[in-house]
Coordinates of C-alpha atoms and ligand atoms in Angstrom, one line a residue:
X8 CA 31.9 5.2 -31.8
X9 CA 28.5 6.3 -32.9
X10 CA 28.1 9.4 -34.9
X11 CA 25.6 11.9 -33.7
X12 CA 22.3 11.4 -35.5
X13 CA 20.1 14.2 -36.7
X14 CA 16.6 13.4 -35.7
X15 CA 13.9 13.6 -38.3
X16 CA 10.5 14.6 -37.3
X17 CA 8.4 11.5 -36.9
X18 CA 4.7 11.2 -36.9
X19 CA 4.0 8.6 -34.2
X20 CA 0.5 7.7 -35.0
X21 CA 0.8 7.4 -38.7
X22 CA -2.4 5.5 -39.3
X23 CA -5.3 4.2 -37.3
X24 CA -5.8 2.0 -40.4
X25 CA -6.1 -1.4 -41.6
X26 CA -5.7 -4.0 -38.8
X27 CA -7.5 -6.2 -41.2
X28 CA -9.0 -9.5 -40.1
X29 CA -6.0 -10.6 -38.1
X30 CA -6.9 -12.7 -35.1
X31 CA -3.5 -12.6 -33.4
X32 CA -2.8 -8.9 -33.3
X33 CA -5.5 -6.8 -31.8
X34 CA -4.9 -3.1 -31.7
X35 CA -5.7 -1.3 -28.4
X36 CA -4.1 2.0 -28.6
X37 CA -5.1 5.2 -26.8
X38 CA -5.0 5.9 -23.1
X39 CA -7.8 4.2 -21.2
X40 CA -9.9 6.4 -19.0
X41 CA -9.4 6.2 -15.3
X42 CA -11.9 3.9 -13.6
X43 CA -14.4 5.8 -11.6
X44 CA -15.4 4.7 -8.1
X45 CA -17.4 6.1 -5.3
X46 CA -15.0 6.0 -2.4
X47 CA -14.8 7.6 1.0
X48 CA -12.0 8.1 3.4
X49 CA -11.6 5.6 6.1
X50 CA -12.5 6.5 9.7
X51 CA -9.6 8.1 11.6
X52 CA -9.6 8.5 15.4
X53 CA -8.8 12.0 16.7
X54 CA -5.8 12.1 18.9
X55 CA -4.8 9.3 21.2
X56 CA -7.6 9.2 23.8
X57 CA -7.0 5.5 24.7
X58 CA -3.4 5.7 25.8
X59 CA -3.0 3.4 28.9
X60 CA -5.8 1.1 27.9
X61 CA -5.4 -2.6 27.3
X62 CA -8.3 -4.3 25.7
X63 CA -9.0 -7.8 24.2
X64 CA -11.5 -8.0 21.4
X65 CA -13.2 -11.3 20.4
X66 CA -14.7 -11.7 17.0
X67 CA -17.5 -14.2 17.8
X68 CA -17.5 -17.8 16.2
X69 CA -15.1 -18.8 13.4
X70 CA -13.9 -22.1 12.3
X71 CA -16.9 -24.1 13.2
X72 CA -18.1 -24.7 9.6
X73 CA -15.1 -27.0 9.1
X74 CA -15.6 -28.9 12.3
X75 CA -17.4 -32.3 12.6
X76 CA -20.9 -31.9 13.9
X77 CA -21.4 -28.4 12.4
X78 CA -25.1 -27.6 12.0
X79 CA -25.1 -24.1 10.6
X80 CA -24.8 -20.7 12.3
X81 CA -26.6 -17.4 12.3
X82 CA -26.9 -16.1 8.8
X83 CA -28.6 -13.2 7.0
X84 CA -32.2 -14.2 6.4
X85 CA -32.0 -13.0 2.8
X86 CA -28.3 -12.1 2.2
X87 CA -27.0 -15.4 3.7
X88 CA -24.1 -13.4 5.2
X89 CA -22.4 -15.6 7.8
X90 CA -22.3 -14.2 11.3
X91 CA -18.7 -15.3 12.1
X92 CA -17.5 -13.5 8.9
X93 CA -19.3 -10.3 9.8
X94 CA -17.9 -10.3 13.3
X95 CA -14.4 -10.7 11.9
X96 CA -14.9 -7.7 9.6
X97 CA -16.1 -5.5 12.5
X98 CA -13.2 -6.7 14.7
X99 CA -10.6 -6.0 12.0
X100 CA -11.7 -2.4 11.7
X101 CA -12.2 -1.8 15.4
X102 CA -8.7 -3.2 16.1
X103 CA -7.1 -0.4 14.0
X104 CA -9.2 2.4 15.5
X105 CA -8.5 1.4 19.0
X106 CA -4.8 1.0 18.3
X107 CA -4.4 4.3 16.5
X108 CA -6.1 5.9 19.5
X109 CA -3.3 4.6 21.6
X110 CA -4.8 1.4 23.1
X111 CA -2.9 -1.9 23.3
X112 CA -5.3 -4.3 21.6
X113 CA -5.3 -8.1 21.5
X114 CA -7.6 -10.2 19.2
X115 CA -8.6 -13.7 20.0
X116 CA -8.6 -14.7 16.3
X117 CA -7.7 -13.0 13.0
X118 CA -9.1 -15.6 10.5
X119 CA -11.8 -18.2 10.2
X120 CA -10.8 -20.7 12.9
X121 CA -11.6 -21.7 16.4
X122 CA -9.5 -20.2 19.1
X123 CA -9.0 -23.4 21.1
X124 CA -7.0 -26.0 19.2
X125 CA -8.5 -29.2 17.7
X126 CA -11.9 -30.6 18.3
X127 CA -12.5 -28.5 21.5
X128 CA -15.9 -28.3 23.0
X129 CA -17.9 -25.2 23.6
X130 CA -16.6 -24.6 27.2
X131 CA -13.0 -24.9 26.0
X132 CA -13.6 -22.6 23.1
X133 CA -15.3 -19.8 25.1
X134 CA -12.7 -20.3 27.8
X135 CA -9.9 -19.8 25.4
X136 CA -11.4 -16.4 24.5
X137 CA -11.7 -15.0 28.0
X138 CA -8.3 -16.5 28.9
X139 CA -6.6 -14.2 26.4
X140 CA -8.0 -11.2 28.3
X141 CA -6.6 -12.7 31.5
X142 CA -3.2 -13.4 30.0
X143 CA -2.9 -9.9 28.6
X144 CA -4.1 -8.4 31.8
X145 CA -6.7 -6.4 29.9
X146 CA -8.8 -3.6 31.4
X147 CA -11.8 -4.7 29.2
X148 CA -13.0 -7.7 27.2
X149 CA -15.3 -7.1 24.3
X150 CA -16.9 -9.8 22.2
X151 CA -18.6 -8.9 18.9
X152 CA -21.6 -10.8 17.6
X153 CA -24.7 -10.6 15.5
X154 CA -28.0 -12.0 16.7
X155 CA -30.8 -14.3 15.5
X156 CA -34.2 -15.0 16.9
X157 CA -37.4 -16.9 16.1
X158 CA -39.4 -13.7 16.1
X159 CA -38.5 -12.2 12.7
X160 CA -39.5 -8.7 13.8
X161 CA -36.9 -8.6 16.6
X162 CA -34.6 -5.6 15.5
X163 CA -32.2 -3.9 17.8
X164 CA -28.8 -3.7 19.6
X165 CA -28.4 -6.1 22.5
X166 CA -25.6 -5.9 25.0
X167 CA -24.9 -9.0 27.1
X168 CA -23.2 -8.7 30.5
X169 CA -23.0 -10.6 33.8
X170 CA -22.6 -7.9 36.4
X171 CA -21.4 -10.2 39.2
X172 CA -17.9 -11.4 39.9
X173 CA -17.0 -14.9 40.9
X174 CA -17.5 -14.2 44.6
X175 CA -21.0 -12.9 43.8
X176 CA -20.2 -9.2 44.3
X177 CA -21.8 -6.6 42.1
X178 CA -19.8 -5.4 39.1
X179 CA -21.1 -1.8 38.5
X180 CA -18.4 -1.3 35.8
X181 CA -20.1 -3.9 33.6
X182 CA -23.5 -2.2 33.8
X183 CA -21.9 1.2 33.0
X184 CA -20.0 -0.4 30.0
X185 CA -23.3 -1.9 28.7
X186 CA -25.2 1.4 29.0
X187 CA -22.4 3.3 27.2
X188 CA -22.0 0.7 24.5
X189 CA -25.7 0.5 23.8
X190 CA -26.0 4.3 23.5
X191 CA -23.0 4.6 21.1
X192 CA -23.7 1.6 19.0
X193 CA -27.4 2.6 18.5
X194 CA -26.2 5.9 17.2
X195 CA -24.5 4.2 14.3
X196 CA -26.4 1.0 13.6
X197 CA -29.9 0.3 12.1
X198 CA -32.4 -0.7 14.9
X199 CA -36.2 -0.4 15.4
X200 CA -36.4 -1.6 19.0
X201 CA -34.5 -0.6 22.1
X202 CA -33.4 -3.5 24.4
X203 CA -32.1 -3.2 28.0
X204 CA -28.8 -4.9 28.7
X205 CA -29.3 -8.6 28.9
X206 CA -27.8 -10.1 32.1
X207 CA -26.9 -13.7 31.7
X208 CA -24.4 -16.1 33.3
X209 CA -22.9 -16.8 29.8
X210 CA -19.2 -18.0 29.9
X211 CA -18.1 -15.1 27.7
X212 CA -19.1 -12.5 30.3
X213 CA -18.9 -14.6 33.5
X214 CA -15.7 -16.5 32.7
X215 CA -13.5 -13.6 33.9
X216 CA -13.8 -10.8 36.5
X217 CA -12.4 -8.4 33.9
X218 CA -15.3 -6.0 32.9
X219 CA -16.7 -7.8 29.9
X220 CA -19.5 -7.3 27.4
X221 CA -20.9 -8.9 24.3
X222 CA -22.3 -6.6 21.6
X223 CA -25.0 -8.2 19.5
X224 CA -25.2 -5.5 16.8
X225 CA -28.5 -6.6 15.3
X226 CA -30.7 -9.5 14.3
X227 CA -29.7 -11.2 11.1
X228 CA -33.1 -12.9 11.2
X229 CA -34.7 -9.5 10.6
X230 CA -35.0 -8.7 6.9
X231 CA -34.5 -4.9 7.5
X232 CA -31.4 -5.3 9.5
X233 CA -30.1 -8.0 7.2
X234 CA -30.6 -5.6 4.2
X235 CA -28.8 -2.8 6.1
X236 CA -25.8 -4.8 7.3
X237 CA -25.1 -6.7 4.1
X238 CA -24.3 -3.5 2.2
X239 CA -20.5 -3.5 1.6
X240 CA -18.7 -1.4 4.2
X241 CA -21.5 -1.3 6.8
X242 CA -19.3 -3.2 9.2
X243 CA -17.4 0.1 9.5
X244 CA -20.4 1.8 11.1
X245 CA -20.6 -1.0 13.7
X246 CA -16.9 -0.7 14.4
X247 CA -17.1 3.1 14.9
X248 CA -20.1 2.7 17.2
X249 CA -18.1 0.2 19.3
X250 CA -15.0 2.4 19.2
X251 CA -16.9 5.4 20.5
X252 CA -18.3 3.3 23.3
X253 CA -14.8 2.2 24.4
X254 CA -13.5 5.8 24.2
X255 CA -16.4 7.0 26.4
X256 CA -15.9 4.1 28.9
X257 CA -12.2 4.9 29.2
X258 CA -12.7 8.6 29.4
X259 CA -15.5 8.4 32.0
X260 CA -14.3 5.5 34.1
X261 CA -10.6 5.3 33.7
X262 CA -9.8 5.5 37.4
X263 CA -12.2 2.7 38.3
X264 CA -10.9 0.5 35.4
X265 CA -7.3 1.1 36.6
X266 CA -8.2 0.2 40.2
X267 CA -10.0 -2.9 39.0
X268 CA -7.0 -4.0 36.9
X269 CA -4.7 -3.4 39.9
X270 CA -7.0 -5.5 42.1
X271 CA -7.2 -8.4 39.6
X272 CA -3.5 -8.3 38.6
X273 CA -1.5 -7.1 41.6
X274 CA 1.8 -7.6 39.7
X275 CA 0.6 -5.8 36.5
X276 CA 3.2 -3.7 34.8
X277 CA 2.4 -0.2 33.6
X278 CA 1.0 0.0 30.1
X279 CA 3.2 1.1 27.3
X280 CA 1.1 2.5 24.5
X281 CA 1.9 1.4 20.9
X282 CA 4.2 3.8 19.1
X283 CA 2.8 6.6 17.0
X284 CA 2.5 5.8 13.3
X285 CA 3.4 9.3 12.1
X286 CA 5.9 8.8 9.3
X287 CA 7.9 11.9 10.2
X288 CA 8.5 10.6 13.7
X289 CA 9.5 7.2 12.3
X290 CA 12.1 8.6 9.8
X291 CA 13.7 10.8 12.5
X292 CA 13.9 7.9 14.9
X293 CA 15.2 5.4 12.3
X294 CA 18.0 7.8 11.1
X295 CA 19.0 8.7 14.6
X296 CA 19.4 5.0 15.4
X297 CA 21.4 4.5 12.3
X298 CA 23.7 7.4 13.1
X299 CA 24.4 5.8 16.5
X300 CA 25.2 2.5 14.7
X301 CA 27.5 4.1 12.1
X302 CA 29.3 6.3 14.6
X303 CA 29.2 4.4 18.0
X304 CA 31.7 6.8 19.6
X305 CA 29.2 9.7 19.2
X306 CA 32.2 12.1 18.7
X307 CA 31.1 14.8 16.3
X308 CA 33.1 14.8 13.0
X309 CA 35.3 17.8 12.4
X310 CA 35.8 17.8 8.7
X311 CA 33.4 17.4 5.8
X312 CA 35.4 14.5 4.3
X313 CA 34.7 12.4 7.3
X314 CA 31.0 12.2 6.2
X315 CA 31.9 10.4 3.0
X316 CA 32.5 7.1 4.6
X317 CA 29.3 7.2 6.6
X318 CA 27.3 8.1 3.5
X319 CA 29.0 5.3 1.6
X320 CA 28.0 2.9 4.4
X321 CA 24.4 4.2 4.4
X322 CA 24.2 3.6 0.6
X323 CA 25.9 0.2 0.6
X324 CA 24.4 -1.3 3.8
X325 CA 21.2 0.4 4.5
X326 CA 19.8 1.6 1.1
X327 CA 18.2 -1.6 0.1
X328 CA 17.8 -1.0 -3.6
X329 CA 20.6 0.9 -5.3
X330 CA 19.4 0.1 -8.8
X331 CA 16.3 2.2 -8.8
X332 CA 17.3 5.1 -6.7
X333 CA 20.0 7.7 -7.3
X334 CA 21.7 9.2 -4.4
X335 CA 24.9 11.1 -4.8
X336 CA 25.5 13.4 -1.8
X337 CA 28.4 14.9 0.1
X338 CA 29.0 17.2 3.0
X339 CA 30.6 20.6 2.4
X340 CA 31.6 23.6 4.5
X341 CA 32.9 23.9 8.0
X342 CA 31.7 23.7 11.6
X343 CA 28.8 26.1 12.0
X344 CA 28.1 26.2 8.3
X345 CA 27.7 22.6 7.0
X346 CA 25.9 22.0 3.7
X347 CA 24.6 18.8 2.2
X348 CA 25.2 18.9 -1.6
X349 CA 24.4 16.5 -4.4
X350 CA 21.4 15.0 -6.0
X351 CA 18.8 12.3 -5.7
X352 CA 15.6 11.2 -7.5
X353 CA 13.6 10.5 -4.4
X354 CA 12.4 13.2 -2.0
X355 CA 12.3 10.9 0.9
X356 CA 16.0 10.0 0.4
X357 CA 17.0 13.7 0.4
X358 CA 15.2 14.1 3.8
X359 CA 16.7 10.8 5.2
X360 CA 20.2 11.8 4.2
X361 CA 19.9 15.2 5.8
X362 CA 18.5 13.8 9.0
X363 CA 21.3 11.1 9.1
X364 CA 24.1 13.6 8.5
X365 CA 22.7 15.9 11.2
X366 CA 22.5 13.0 13.6
X367 CA 26.1 12.3 12.9
X368 CA 27.0 15.7 14.3
X369 CA 26.9 18.0 11.2
X370 CA 24.7 20.6 12.8
X371 CA 23.3 23.0 11.8
X372 CA 23.0 21.6 8.2
X373 CA 21.7 23.3 5.1
X374 CA 20.2 20.5 3.0
X375 CA 20.8 21.7 -0.6
X376 CA 20.5 18.3 -2.3
X377 CA 18.9 18.8 -5.7
X378 CA 15.9 16.7 -6.6
X379 CA 16.1 15.1 -10.0
X380 CA 15.0 15.3 -12.7
X381 CA 17.3 18.3 -13.2
X382 CA 15.6 21.6 -14.3
X383 CA 18.3 21.9 -17.1
X384 CA 16.7 19.0 -19.0
X385 CA 13.8 21.4 -19.8
X386 CA 10.5 19.9 -21.1
X387 CA 12.3 17.1 -22.9
X388 CA 12.9 14.9 -19.9
X389 CA 11.5 11.7 -21.5
X390 CA 12.7 9.6 -24.3
X391 CA 12.8 6.4 -26.3
X392 CA 15.9 4.4 -27.0
X393 CA 16.7 4.9 -30.7
X394 CA 19.6 2.5 -31.2
X395 CA 19.3 -1.3 -31.2
X396 CA 21.0 -1.7 -27.8
X397 CA 22.8 0.4 -25.3
X398 CA 24.5 -0.3 -22.0
X399 CA 23.9 2.0 -19.0
X400 CA 26.8 2.8 -16.7
X401 CA 27.2 3.7 -13.0
X402 CA 29.1 6.9 -13.9
X403 CA 29.1 9.2 -16.9
X404 CA 32.0 7.5 -18.7
X405 CA 32.3 4.6 -21.1
X406 CA 32.3 1.1 -19.5
X407 CA 32.1 2.3 -15.9
X408 CA 30.2 -0.3 -13.9
X409 CA 27.6 -1.7 -16.3
X410 CA 24.1 -1.5 -14.9
X411 CA 21.8 -2.9 -17.6
X412 CA 21.2 -2.8 -21.3
X413 CA 18.4 -0.8 -23.0
X414 CA 16.7 -2.0 -26.2
X415 CA 15.4 -0.2 -29.2
X416 CA 12.1 1.5 -28.5
X417 CA 12.4 1.3 -24.7
X418 CA 10.8 4.3 -22.9
X419 CA 13.2 6.1 -20.5
X420 CA 12.8 8.8 -17.9
X421 CA 15.7 11.3 -17.9
X422 CA 17.1 12.5 -14.6
X423 CA 20.2 14.6 -15.4
X424 CA 22.8 15.4 -18.0
X425 CA 26.5 16.1 -17.8
X426 CA 27.7 19.7 -18.2
X427 CA 28.8 19.1 -21.8
X428 CA 25.6 17.3 -22.6
X429 CA 27.4 14.1 -23.7
X430 CA 25.9 11.8 -21.1
X431 CA 22.4 11.4 -19.7
X432 CA 21.3 9.9 -16.4
X433 CA 18.1 8.0 -16.8
X434 CA 15.6 5.4 -15.4
X435 CA 15.3 2.5 -17.9
X436 CA 12.2 0.5 -18.6
X437 CA 13.3 -2.0 -15.9
X438 CA 13.7 1.0 -13.5
X439 CA 17.5 0.7 -13.3
X440 CA 19.2 4.1 -13.0
X441 CA 22.3 4.6 -15.1
X442 CA 24.2 6.9 -17.5
X443 CA 24.1 6.6 -21.2
X444 CA 25.6 8.4 -24.2
X445 CA 23.1 11.1 -25.0
X446 CA 22.7 10.0 -28.7
X447 CA 21.2 6.7 -27.3
X448 CA 18.0 8.5 -26.6
X449 CA 15.5 10.3 -28.7
X450 CA 14.3 12.9 -26.3
X451 CA 10.6 13.8 -26.0
X452 CA 8.4 16.1 -24.0
X453 CA 5.5 14.7 -22.0
X454 CA 3.0 15.0 -24.8
X455 CA 5.1 13.2 -27.4
X456 CA 6.1 10.6 -24.9
X457 CA 2.5 10.0 -23.9
X458 CA 1.5 9.6 -27.6
X459 CA 4.3 7.0 -28.0
X460 CA 3.3 5.1 -24.9
X461 CA -0.3 5.0 -25.8
X462 CA 0.1 3.9 -29.4
X463 CA -1.0 0.4 -30.3
X464 CA 2.1 -1.7 -29.6
X465 CA 3.7 -4.8 -31.0
X466 CA 6.4 -6.9 -29.4
X467 CA 9.2 -8.2 -31.6
X468 CA 9.4 -11.9 -30.7
X469 CA 12.3 -12.8 -32.9
X470 CA 15.3 -10.7 -33.7
X471 CA 15.1 -9.5 -37.3
X472 CA 17.5 -7.7 -39.6
X473 CA 15.7 -5.0 -41.5
X474 CA 17.5 -2.5 -43.7
X475 CA 20.8 -3.5 -42.1
X476 CA 19.4 -2.7 -38.7
X477 CA 19.0 -5.2 -35.9
X478 CA 15.5 -5.1 -34.5
X479 CA 16.1 -7.0 -31.2
X480 CA 13.7 -9.6 -30.0
X481 CA 11.9 -8.2 -26.9
X482 CA 11.7 -4.7 -28.4
X483 CA 8.3 -3.1 -28.1
X484 CA 7.4 -0.6 -30.9
X485 CA 4.3 1.1 -32.1
X486 CA 2.4 -0.9 -34.7
X487 CA 1.4 1.1 -37.8
X488 CA -0.3 -1.5 -39.9
X489 CA -0.5 -5.2 -40.8
X490 CA -0.8 -6.3 -44.3
X491 CA -2.6 -9.6 -44.1
X492 CA -0.4 -12.3 -42.5
X493 CA 2.8 -11.2 -44.2
X494 CA 4.0 -7.8 -43.1
X495 CA 3.9 -5.8 -39.9
X496 CA 4.8 -2.2 -40.1
X497 CA 6.3 -0.7 -37.0
X498 CA 7.4 2.8 -36.1
X499 CA 11.0 3.4 -35.2
X500 CA 12.0 6.0 -32.6
X501 CA 14.0 7.8 -35.3
X502 CA 15.7 7.5 -38.6
X503 CA 18.8 5.8 -37.6
X504 CA 21.8 5.7 -39.9
X505 CA 21.1 3.1 -42.5
X506 CA 17.4 3.4 -42.4
X507 CA 16.9 5.6 -45.4
X508 CA 13.3 5.2 -46.2
X509 CA 11.6 6.7 -43.2
X510 CA 10.5 6.2 -39.7
X511 CA 8.7 2.9 -40.2
X512 CA 10.0 -0.5 -40.9
X513 CA 8.4 -3.7 -42.2
X514 CA 8.9 -7.0 -40.5
X515 CA 7.5 -10.5 -41.2
X516 CA 4.1 -10.6 -39.4
X517 CA 5.2 -13.8 -37.7
X518 CA 8.0 -12.1 -35.8
X519 CA 5.7 -9.7 -33.8
X520 CA 2.9 -10.3 -31.3
X521 CA 0.4 -7.8 -29.9
X522 CA 0.9 -6.3 -26.5
X523 CA -1.7 -6.0 -23.7
X524 CA -5.4 -5.6 -23.8
X525 CA -7.7 -4.2 -21.2
X526 CA -6.8 -6.8 -18.5
X527 CA -5.7 -3.8 -16.3
X528 CA -9.4 -2.9 -15.9
X529 CA -10.1 -6.5 -14.7
X530 CA -7.3 -6.3 -12.2
X531 CA -8.8 -3.1 -10.8
X532 CA -12.3 -4.6 -10.7
X533 CA -11.0 -7.5 -8.6
X534 CA -9.2 -5.1 -6.2
X535 CA -12.3 -2.9 -5.8
X536 CA -14.2 -6.0 -4.7
X537 CA -12.1 -5.8 -1.5
X538 CA -12.9 -2.1 -0.7
X539 CA -13.5 -1.7 3.1
X540 CA -12.0 -5.1 4.0
X541 CA -9.9 -4.6 7.1
X542 CA -6.1 -4.6 6.9
X543 CA -4.7 -7.8 8.4
X544 CA -1.0 -8.3 8.2
X545 CA -0.3 -11.4 6.1
X546 CA -3.9 -11.6 5.0
X547 CA -5.1 -12.5 1.5
X548 CA -8.8 -13.0 1.9
X549 CA -12.1 -11.1 2.0
X550 CA -11.9 -11.4 5.8
X551 CA -8.6 -9.5 6.1
X552 CA -5.9 -8.6 3.6
X553 CA -2.6 -6.7 3.5
X554 CA -1.2 -4.4 0.8
X555 CA 0.7 -6.9 -1.2
X556 CA -2.0 -9.5 -0.6
X557 CA -4.4 -7.3 -2.4
X558 CA -2.1 -6.7 -5.3
X559 CA -1.4 -10.5 -5.5
X560 CA -5.0 -11.6 -5.5
X561 CA -6.0 -8.9 -8.0
X562 CA -3.3 -9.9 -10.6
X563 CA -4.0 -13.5 -9.9
X564 CA -7.6 -13.0 -11.2
X565 CA -6.1 -12.4 -14.7
X566 CA -3.7 -15.3 -14.4
X567 CA -0.6 -13.5 -13.4
X568 CA 1.1 -14.9 -10.3
X569 CA 3.2 -12.2 -8.5
X570 CA 5.6 -12.8 -5.6
X571 CA 4.1 -12.4 -2.1
X572 CA 5.8 -9.2 -0.7
X573 CA 5.6 -5.7 -2.0
X574 CA 9.4 -5.4 -2.3
X575 CA 9.4 -8.6 -4.5
X576 CA 6.4 -7.4 -6.6
X577 CA 8.2 -4.1 -7.2
X578 CA 10.8 -5.7 -9.5
X579 CA 8.2 -7.1 -11.9
X580 CA 7.1 -5.2 -15.0
X581 CA 7.9 -2.2 -17.1
X582 CA 8.5 1.2 -15.4
X583 CA 5.5 3.4 -16.4
X584 CA 5.4 6.3 -13.8
X585 CA 7.7 8.2 -11.4
X586 CA 6.9 10.9 -8.9
X587 CA 7.3 13.5 -11.6
X588 CA 5.5 11.7 -14.3
X589 CA 2.1 10.3 -13.4
X590 CA 0.5 10.7 -16.9
X591 CA 1.6 7.2 -17.8
X592 CA -0.6 5.5 -15.3
X593 CA -3.2 3.2 -16.7
X594 CA -5.8 1.0 -14.9
X595 CA -4.0 -1.9 -13.3
X596 CA -0.5 -0.5 -13.0
X597 CA 1.1 -1.4 -9.7
X598 CA 2.3 1.5 -7.5
X599 CA 5.2 1.2 -5.1
X600 CA 6.1 3.2 -2.0
X601 CA 9.4 3.4 -0.1
X602 CA 10.6 4.3 3.3
X603 CA 13.8 6.2 4.3
X604 CA 16.0 3.2 3.6
X605 CA 14.7 2.9 0.0
X606 CA 12.9 -0.3 0.9
X607 CA 9.6 -0.8 -0.8
X608 CA 7.1 -1.0 2.0
X609 CA 3.8 -0.6 0.3
X610 CA 2.0 -1.4 -3.0
X611 CA -1.3 -0.4 -4.6
X612 CA -3.1 -0.6 -8.0
X613 CA -3.8 2.5 -10.2
X614 CA -7.3 3.1 -11.3
X615 CA -5.7 4.9 -14.2
X616 CA -4.6 8.5 -13.4
X617 CA -3.6 9.5 -9.9
X618 CA -6.1 7.4 -7.9
X619 CA -5.2 4.0 -6.6
X620 CA -6.7 1.2 -4.6
X621 CA -4.6 -0.2 -1.8
X622 CA -4.8 -1.7 1.6
X623 CA -3.5 0.4 4.5
X624 CA -4.8 0.3 8.0
X625 CA -7.7 0.3 8.7
X626 CA -8.9 -1.0 5.4
X627 CA -8.8 -1.4 1.6
X628 CA -9.4 2.1 0.3
X629 CA -8.9 4.4 -2.6
X630 CA -6.4 7.2 -2.3
X631 CA -4.9 9.8 -4.6
X632 CA -1.5 11.3 -5.4
X633 CA -3.2 14.5 -6.5
X634 CA -3.3 17.2 -3.8
X635 CA -6.5 18.6 -5.3
X636 CA -8.4 15.3 -4.9
X637 CA -10.5 14.8 -1.7
X638 CA -9.0 11.4 -1.5
X639 CA -5.4 12.8 -1.5
X640 CA -2.9 11.1 0.9
X641 CA 0.1 13.2 1.8
X642 CA 1.8 10.2 3.4
X643 CA 1.6 8.0 0.3
X644 CA 2.3 10.9 -2.1
X645 CA 5.6 11.6 -0.4
X646 CA 6.5 7.9 -0.3
X647 CA 5.6 7.1 -3.9
X648 CA 8.6 5.8 -5.7
X649 CA 7.5 4.4 -9.1
X650 CA 4.8 2.4 -10.9
X651 CA 5.2 -0.7 -13.0
X652 CA 3.1 -2.6 -15.5
X653 CA 3.5 -6.3 -14.8
X654 CA 0.9 -7.1 -17.5
X655 CA 2.1 -7.9 -21.0
Ligands
LIG15 ZN1 -22.9 -15.0 17.9

């Protein structure tokens, strides 16, 4: 048994000194400044004005550059931007706006490829696009293009339609669609000339009797328009213009569009709008479904004890990661006065457990679950492991269900302590939650902890015995000084037992290596390159990307290959921040967000501080965890679980 150790006051940053001419160990202490960026909030539709609408959008071109016989396509006269890529960016944004507004939206393509398979000819390719609108029984078909002309001064929005059906009858809806689109797109998009709708028997607009239009947003052959459209993020203006056009068309002509669809598709089923993306609705629905699965009889439980089994099942079967989250709750009381007691370290799990227990029949329920860290820890709710190695346990007793082992110098986040103060509940550096003997940890307040974390660090790469103390390989400790190639002086968390001479210790220089550099800033710089790129599920490219795709390509730029999905990425790296401690965030740290089942569903990259770059529909954007920041996101703030530093 370890005896209680009296902590000596330790100066953490003993010296800025020396760091001589050593090439291998480069000091890089101090907390880097957050990276500043000019960022705006993405466009958000108001309400759900498009419920009931089905629409197919067709990003023009794609895939032809890798086909035989390719002879170039429309490109920016100076910027060299490729038309097909630009069309894709506009479509990617427009897709989310329309869907958020309640429309059912189909896209002919989501990456750089042809729509018809193989070496198809032009007719097959264009036919494949209008066919999708037929197959999905769409109300409207909208193709997105950019123009090019021999006359370099040509500069304006052109809407292409063919207002006759296959039988030769007039199609007034198409003329109305063209007029509305032109008006709304011109409001948002650079143009010097006004063009009337262009009526032409082009297969994209004559191939189907569904009201169809092509928007040519502007002439890439015009230097002014090219300069306007090639500014990063401009495709958003084009998408908003098109979105406003569709909303007006649906609002002003819904009855005619419904009648047209009924005429074209007599067997068409009623349209079911996509579900709302409101996270509160989702949690409620998910926990109600779960309650029905756990208690199929639906008979309301009569005693508090009956809840234990259900809660155990929720934790074992549903809560996907039981290593990082602490949830210890139980029902108390009697019918008419149920209480949910216990504690958790994640606000969303408190809410989820409450909704679940209510859905099981414990109604009304007073949700008294305590959010950790516990207030009784006071200011010193951080710490550093001060003994060479220490197991963490599933319960506050020796040997109970080993979770992991902590190493000397490891930073920990405290969550709770037992009544007698002999055990602490904490998050280790690997984010595992467990109980340790309280003398394991040198407790610190936020300031002291920050000073420790931002010291120049060295990693012990070979276990060493120093003054009868094991300094385990893998331990990371503040580096005080280096004397040539021979001695590295490290700071210990405290004066432990046999170390008589003070809070520092000397090791052979060959047994330590430096930690980190400013690679985090490079990760951020790569991520910011993708700002305004539309969210495309599964995407990893400048044409469309998803949340973990963005994290993956950004780290890849500094040579670190992370797993594909957010829930896999979330297990890599040292824990550096939690919902109640954001001061540890440095540029490049990876942030993770969970849903009501504890599953990591989202990832982003810290700019240092509370801002982070991430990809969430409609686009790659910067958001903040700070309610005072104009970029604050309540949704992601509530879902934020922890941040890790996957970099060395
Ligand atoms: Zn085109």
